[in-house]
Amino acid sequence: MAESLIVQSKVKEAVKGLELRMDSSLPDALNEKINALLQDAAKRAKENGRGTLRPYDL
């Protein structure tokens, strides 16, 4: 797995704010989603001839 892009304590805090508990595997799943989102965005930017990711690439 790639290096974590999230702060687990912040995720836990956010989930607690939703009045829920967090499964211990949630941070890993969230990290995988973020990595996939960035990969897709990078592909889109490159297909458009850009070397910069922009919000609309997401």
mmCIF file of C-alpha atoms in Angstrom:
data_model
loop_
_atom_site.group_PDB
_atom_site.id
_atom_site.type_symbol
_atom_site.label_atom_id
_atom_site.label_comp_id
_atom_site.label_asym_id
_atom_site.label_seq_id
_atom_site.Cartn_x
_atom_site.Cartn_y
_atom_site.Cartn_z
ATOM 1 C CA MET A 1 0.000 0.000 0.000
ATOM 2 C CA ALA A 2 1.106 3.548 -0.704
ATOM 3 C CA GLU A 3 2.077 5.965 2.026
ATOM 4 C CA SER A 4 -0.905 7.248 3.988
ATOM 5 C CA LEU A 5 -2.331 10.563 2.820
ATOM 6 C CA ILE A 6 -4.678 10.966 5.746
ATOM 7 C CA VAL A 7 -4.308 11.667 9.443
ATOM 8 C CA GLN A 8 -6.062 8.849 11.246
ATOM 9 C CA SER A 9 -6.833 10.936 14.332
ATOM 10 C CA LYS A 10 -8.524 13.576 12.172
ATOM 11 C CA VAL A 11 -10.646 10.936 10.445
ATOM 12 C CA LYS A 12 -11.619 9.513 13.824
ATOM 13 C CA GLU A 13 -12.529 12.999 15.041
ATOM 14 C CA ALA A 14 -14.654 13.645 11.934
ATOM 15 C CA VAL A 15 -16.477 10.336 12.299
ATOM 16 C CA LYS A 16 -17.087 11.046 15.979
ATOM 17 C CA GLY A 17 -18.595 14.385 14.933
ATOM 18 C CA LEU A 18 -21.071 12.374 12.858
ATOM 19 C CA GLU A 19 -22.011 10.541 16.052
ATOM 20 C CA LEU A 20 -20.575 7.249 14.793
ATOM 21 C CA ARG A 21 -17.664 5.013 15.649
ATOM 22 C CA MET A 22 -14.838 4.172 13.282
ATOM 23 C CA ASP A 23 -13.858 0.668 12.243
ATOM 24 C CA SER A 24 -10.089 0.222 12.411
ATOM 25 C CA SER A 25 -9.882 -0.498 8.667
ATOM 26 C CA LEU A 26 -11.653 2.725 7.638
ATOM 27 C CA PRO A 27 -8.458 4.827 7.356
ATOM 28 C CA ASP A 28 -6.883 2.272 5.000
ATOM 29 C CA ALA A 29 -10.009 2.170 2.826
ATOM 30 C CA LEU A 30 -10.175 5.968 2.769
ATOM 31 C CA ASN A 31 -6.513 6.167 1.798
ATOM 32 C CA GLU A 32 -7.115 3.739 -1.085
ATOM 33 C CA LYS A 33 -10.023 5.882 -2.314
ATOM 34 C CA ILE A 34 -7.908 9.039 -2.179
ATOM 35 C CA ASN A 35 -5.067 7.377 -4.070
ATOM 36 C CA ALA A 36 -7.475 6.138 -6.763
ATOM 37 C CA LEU A 37 -9.022 9.604 -7.027
ATOM 38 C CA LEU A 38 -5.584 11.182 -7.489
ATOM 39 C CA GLN A 39 -4.580 8.586 -10.091
ATOM 40 C CA ASP A 40 -7.740 9.297 -12.095
ATOM 41 C CA ALA A 41 -7.191 13.051 -11.787
ATOM 42 C CA ALA A 42 -3.576 12.723 -12.915
ATOM 43 C CA LYS A 43 -4.644 10.724 -15.959
ATOM 44 C CA ARG A 44 -7.213 13.378 -16.857
ATOM 45 C CA ALA A 45 -4.681 16.202 -16.497
ATOM 46 C CA LYS A 46 -2.103 14.382 -18.641
ATOM 47 C CA GLU A 47 -4.709 13.595 -21.301
ATOM 48 C CA ASN A 48 -5.407 17.324 -21.462
ATOM 49 C CA GLY A 49 -1.703 18.119 -21.862
ATOM 50 C CA ARG A 50 -1.283 19.636 -18.405
ATOM 51 C CA GLY A 51 1.308 18.986 -15.748
ATOM 52 C CA THR A 52 -0.804 20.525 -12.992
ATOM 53 C CA LEU A 53 -3.692 18.905 -11.161
ATOM 54 C CA ARG A 54 -6.653 21.200 -10.791
ATOM 55 C CA PRO A 55 -9.813 20.809 -8.704
ATOM 56 C CA TYR A 56 -11.915 20.033 -11.755
ATOM 57 C CA ASP A 57 -9.687 17.015 -12.492
ATOM 58 C CA LEU A 58 -11.212 15.393 -9.468
#
